[in-house]
Short mmCIF file of C-alpha atoms in Angstrom, two decimals:
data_model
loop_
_atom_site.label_atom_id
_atom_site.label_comp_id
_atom_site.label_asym_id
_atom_site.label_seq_id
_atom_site.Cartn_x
_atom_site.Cartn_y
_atom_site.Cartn_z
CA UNK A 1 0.00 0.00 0.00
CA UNK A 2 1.57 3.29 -0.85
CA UNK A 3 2.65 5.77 1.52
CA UNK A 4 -0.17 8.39 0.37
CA UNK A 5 -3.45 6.31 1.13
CA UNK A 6 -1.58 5.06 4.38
CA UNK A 7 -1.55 9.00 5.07
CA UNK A 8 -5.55 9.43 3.87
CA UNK A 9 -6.52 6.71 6.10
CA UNK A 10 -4.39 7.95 8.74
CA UNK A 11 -6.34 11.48 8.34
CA UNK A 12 -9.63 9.62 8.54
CA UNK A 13 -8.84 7.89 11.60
CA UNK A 14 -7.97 10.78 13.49
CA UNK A 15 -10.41 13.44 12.45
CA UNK A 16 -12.96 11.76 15.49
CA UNK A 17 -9.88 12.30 17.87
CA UNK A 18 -10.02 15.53 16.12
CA UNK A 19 -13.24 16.53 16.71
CA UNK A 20 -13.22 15.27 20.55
CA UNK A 21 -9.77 17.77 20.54
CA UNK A 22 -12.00 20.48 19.41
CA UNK A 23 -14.71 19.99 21.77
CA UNK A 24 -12.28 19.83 25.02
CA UNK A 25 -10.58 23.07 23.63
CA UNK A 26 -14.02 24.11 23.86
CA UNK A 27 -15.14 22.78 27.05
CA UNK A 28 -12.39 22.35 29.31
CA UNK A 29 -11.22 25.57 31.42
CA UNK A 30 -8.24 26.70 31.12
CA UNK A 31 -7.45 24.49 28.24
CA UNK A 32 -3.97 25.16 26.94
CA UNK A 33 -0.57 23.71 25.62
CA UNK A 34 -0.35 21.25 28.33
CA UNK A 35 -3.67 19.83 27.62
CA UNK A 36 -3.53 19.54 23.90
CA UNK A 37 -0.07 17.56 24.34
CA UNK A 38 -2.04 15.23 27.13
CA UNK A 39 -4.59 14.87 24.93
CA UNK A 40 -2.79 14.09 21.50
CA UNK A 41 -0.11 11.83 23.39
CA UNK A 42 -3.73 9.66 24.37
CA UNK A 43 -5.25 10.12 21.04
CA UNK A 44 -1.67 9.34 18.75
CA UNK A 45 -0.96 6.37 21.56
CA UNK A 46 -3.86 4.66 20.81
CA UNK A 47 -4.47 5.45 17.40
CA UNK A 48 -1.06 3.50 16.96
CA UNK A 49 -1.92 0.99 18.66
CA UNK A 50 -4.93 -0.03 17.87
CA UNK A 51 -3.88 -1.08 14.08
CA UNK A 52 -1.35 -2.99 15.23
CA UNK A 53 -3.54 -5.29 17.81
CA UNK A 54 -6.17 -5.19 14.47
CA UNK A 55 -3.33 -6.61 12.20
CA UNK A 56 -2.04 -9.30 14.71
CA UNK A 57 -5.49 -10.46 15.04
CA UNK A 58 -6.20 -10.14 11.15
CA UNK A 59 -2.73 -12.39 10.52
CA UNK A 60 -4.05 -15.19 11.93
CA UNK A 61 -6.89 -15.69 9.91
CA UNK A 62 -5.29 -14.64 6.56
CA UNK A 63 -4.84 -17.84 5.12
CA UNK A 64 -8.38 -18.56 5.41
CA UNK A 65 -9.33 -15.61 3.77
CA UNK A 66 -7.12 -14.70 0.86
CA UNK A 67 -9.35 -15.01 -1.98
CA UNK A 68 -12.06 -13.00 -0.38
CA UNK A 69 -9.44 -10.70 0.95
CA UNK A 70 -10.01 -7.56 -1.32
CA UNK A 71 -14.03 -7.72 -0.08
CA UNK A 72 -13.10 -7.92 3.41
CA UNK A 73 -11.19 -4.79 3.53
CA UNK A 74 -13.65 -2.71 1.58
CA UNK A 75 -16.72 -3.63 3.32
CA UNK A 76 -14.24 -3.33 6.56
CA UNK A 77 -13.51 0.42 5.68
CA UNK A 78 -17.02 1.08 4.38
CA UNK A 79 -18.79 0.22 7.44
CA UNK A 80 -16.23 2.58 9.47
CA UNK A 81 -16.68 5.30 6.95
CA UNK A 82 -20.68 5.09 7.06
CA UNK A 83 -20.57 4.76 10.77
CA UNK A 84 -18.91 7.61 10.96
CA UNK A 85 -21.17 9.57 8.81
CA UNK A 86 -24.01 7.87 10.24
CA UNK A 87 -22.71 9.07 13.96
CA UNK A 88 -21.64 12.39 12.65
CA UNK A 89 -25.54 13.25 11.13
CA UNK A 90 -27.60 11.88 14.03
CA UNK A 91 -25.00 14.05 16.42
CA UNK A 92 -23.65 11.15 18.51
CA UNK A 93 -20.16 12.39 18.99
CA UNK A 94 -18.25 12.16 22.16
CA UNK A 95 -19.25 14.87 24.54
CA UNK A 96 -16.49 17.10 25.27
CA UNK A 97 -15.85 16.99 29.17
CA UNK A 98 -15.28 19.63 31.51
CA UNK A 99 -11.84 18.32 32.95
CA UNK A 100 -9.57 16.25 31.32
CA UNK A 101 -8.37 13.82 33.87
CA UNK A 102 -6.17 10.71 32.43
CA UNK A 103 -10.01 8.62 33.35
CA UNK A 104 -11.34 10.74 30.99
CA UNK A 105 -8.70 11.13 28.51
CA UNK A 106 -8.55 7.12 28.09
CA UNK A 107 -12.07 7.27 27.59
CA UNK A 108 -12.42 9.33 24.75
CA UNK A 109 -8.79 7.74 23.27
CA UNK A 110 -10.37 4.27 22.89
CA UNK A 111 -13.54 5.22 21.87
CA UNK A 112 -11.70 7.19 19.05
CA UNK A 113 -9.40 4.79 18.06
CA UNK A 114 -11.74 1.57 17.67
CA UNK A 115 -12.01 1.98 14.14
CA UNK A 116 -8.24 1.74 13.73
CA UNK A 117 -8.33 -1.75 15.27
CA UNK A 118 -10.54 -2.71 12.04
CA UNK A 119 -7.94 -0.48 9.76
CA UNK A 120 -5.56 -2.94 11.02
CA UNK A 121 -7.14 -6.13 9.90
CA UNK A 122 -7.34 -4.61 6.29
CA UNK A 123 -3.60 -4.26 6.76
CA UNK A 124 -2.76 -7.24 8.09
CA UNK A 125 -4.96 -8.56 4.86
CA UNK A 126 -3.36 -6.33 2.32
CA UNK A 127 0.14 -6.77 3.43
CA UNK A 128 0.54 -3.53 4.91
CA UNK A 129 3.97 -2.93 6.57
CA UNK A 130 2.25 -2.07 9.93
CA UNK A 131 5.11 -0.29 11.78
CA UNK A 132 4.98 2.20 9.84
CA UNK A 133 1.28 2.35 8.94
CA UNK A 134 1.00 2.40 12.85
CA UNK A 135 3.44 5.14 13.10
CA UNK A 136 2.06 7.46 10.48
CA UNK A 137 -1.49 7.19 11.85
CA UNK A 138 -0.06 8.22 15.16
CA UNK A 139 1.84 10.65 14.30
CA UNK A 140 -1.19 11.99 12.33
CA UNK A 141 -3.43 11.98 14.99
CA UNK A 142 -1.07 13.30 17.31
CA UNK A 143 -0.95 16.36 15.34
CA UNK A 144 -4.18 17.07 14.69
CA UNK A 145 -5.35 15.90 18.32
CA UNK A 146 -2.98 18.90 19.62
CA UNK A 147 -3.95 21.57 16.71
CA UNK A 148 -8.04 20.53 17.19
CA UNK A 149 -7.89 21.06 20.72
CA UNK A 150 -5.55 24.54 20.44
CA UNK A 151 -8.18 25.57 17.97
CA UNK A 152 -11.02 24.38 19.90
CA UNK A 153 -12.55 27.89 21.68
CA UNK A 154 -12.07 29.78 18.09
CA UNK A 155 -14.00 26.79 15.50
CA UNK A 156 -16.66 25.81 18.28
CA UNK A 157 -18.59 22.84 18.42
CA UNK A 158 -20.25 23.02 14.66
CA UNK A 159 -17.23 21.78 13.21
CA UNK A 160 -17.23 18.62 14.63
CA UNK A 161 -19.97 17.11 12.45
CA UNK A 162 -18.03 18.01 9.26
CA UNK A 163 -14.72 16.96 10.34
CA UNK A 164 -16.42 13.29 10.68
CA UNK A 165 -18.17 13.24 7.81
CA UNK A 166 -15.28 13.86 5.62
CA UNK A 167 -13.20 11.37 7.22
CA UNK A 168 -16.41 8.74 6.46
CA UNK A 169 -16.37 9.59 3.14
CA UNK A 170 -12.39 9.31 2.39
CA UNK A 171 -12.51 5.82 3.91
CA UNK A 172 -15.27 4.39 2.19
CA UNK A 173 -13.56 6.07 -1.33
CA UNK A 174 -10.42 4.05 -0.15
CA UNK A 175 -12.16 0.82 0.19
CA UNK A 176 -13.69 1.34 -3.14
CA UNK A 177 -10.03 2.13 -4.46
CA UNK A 178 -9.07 -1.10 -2.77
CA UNK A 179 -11.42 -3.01 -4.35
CA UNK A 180 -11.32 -1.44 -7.65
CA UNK A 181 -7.45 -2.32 -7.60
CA UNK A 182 -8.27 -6.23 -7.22
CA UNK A 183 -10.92 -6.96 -9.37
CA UNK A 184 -11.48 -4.56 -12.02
CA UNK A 185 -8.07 -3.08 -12.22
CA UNK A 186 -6.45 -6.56 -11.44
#
């Protein structure tokens, strides 16, 4: 997989991180440097991890599923992308809180980052080196965790929606890439 739609999927995964980082700028008093650091070192931790606990687990099933493979891994990323368009329209995001204690913090990180776990069995699938898949998504979400959350008080709460929305809609285009790629394009 090239290092580009690594990067797109990494920006999909994170814009819910995103949008959480947006709402704490928002919410929490006092929110500042500190806090958007906390809260992207959560966000980028788990966002790491959780592809790389998806590929494990998608590894040891590969063999069974090879010729289906390219099917898996769209409908994988189109469920995640409509979820998260789904979510984003019916206004089920994750509540920004008014402090962000490490409770808290872990909270909102996992709930975030459960999509990546699926991300990871399309990699494991697709032969994704996952070290560094794991590391750009991350890094990715690291970033954007810290800038949401600094830019939090000035963008307010109606960006969240959009931010997720877009992110839906990239994944689902990439699992229709993927799958375009090994049947059609094959």
């Amino acid at each position: 997989m090239e290092i580009v739609t690594i990067f797109l999927i990494a920006l999909s995964l994170a814009m819910d991180a995103f949008a959480v980082s947006i709402s704490n700028g928002v919410s929490v008093r006092g929110f500042g440097k500190k806090e958007a650091a906390k809260q992207g070192l959560y966000f980028g931790g788990f966002q790491f991890l959780m592809p790389l606990i998806g590929w494990f687990l998608g590894i040891s099933v590969k063999s069974y599923i090879e010729s289906v493979d390219h099917w898996i891994a769209f409908a994988l990323l189109a469920v995640i992308g409509g979820n998260m368009i789904r979510e984003s329209l019916r206004g089920e995001e994750e509540e920004g809180k008014s402090s962000l204690t490490a409770k808290v913090l872990l909270l909102q990180a996992v709930a975030t980052s459960i999509d990546a776990l699926a991300v990871g069995i399309s990699f494991a699938i697709l032969d994704v080196k996952i070290f560094q898949a794991g590391i750009i998504i991350g890094v990715v979400s690291f970033v954007l965790s810290y800038i949401g959350g600094m830019l939090g008080r000035q963008l307010g709460n109606f960006l969240q929606a959009k931010v997720a929305i877009a992110g839906g809609i990239v994944l689902i285009l990439i699992g229709c890439k993927i799958l375009l790629e090994h049947t059609i394009l094959a």
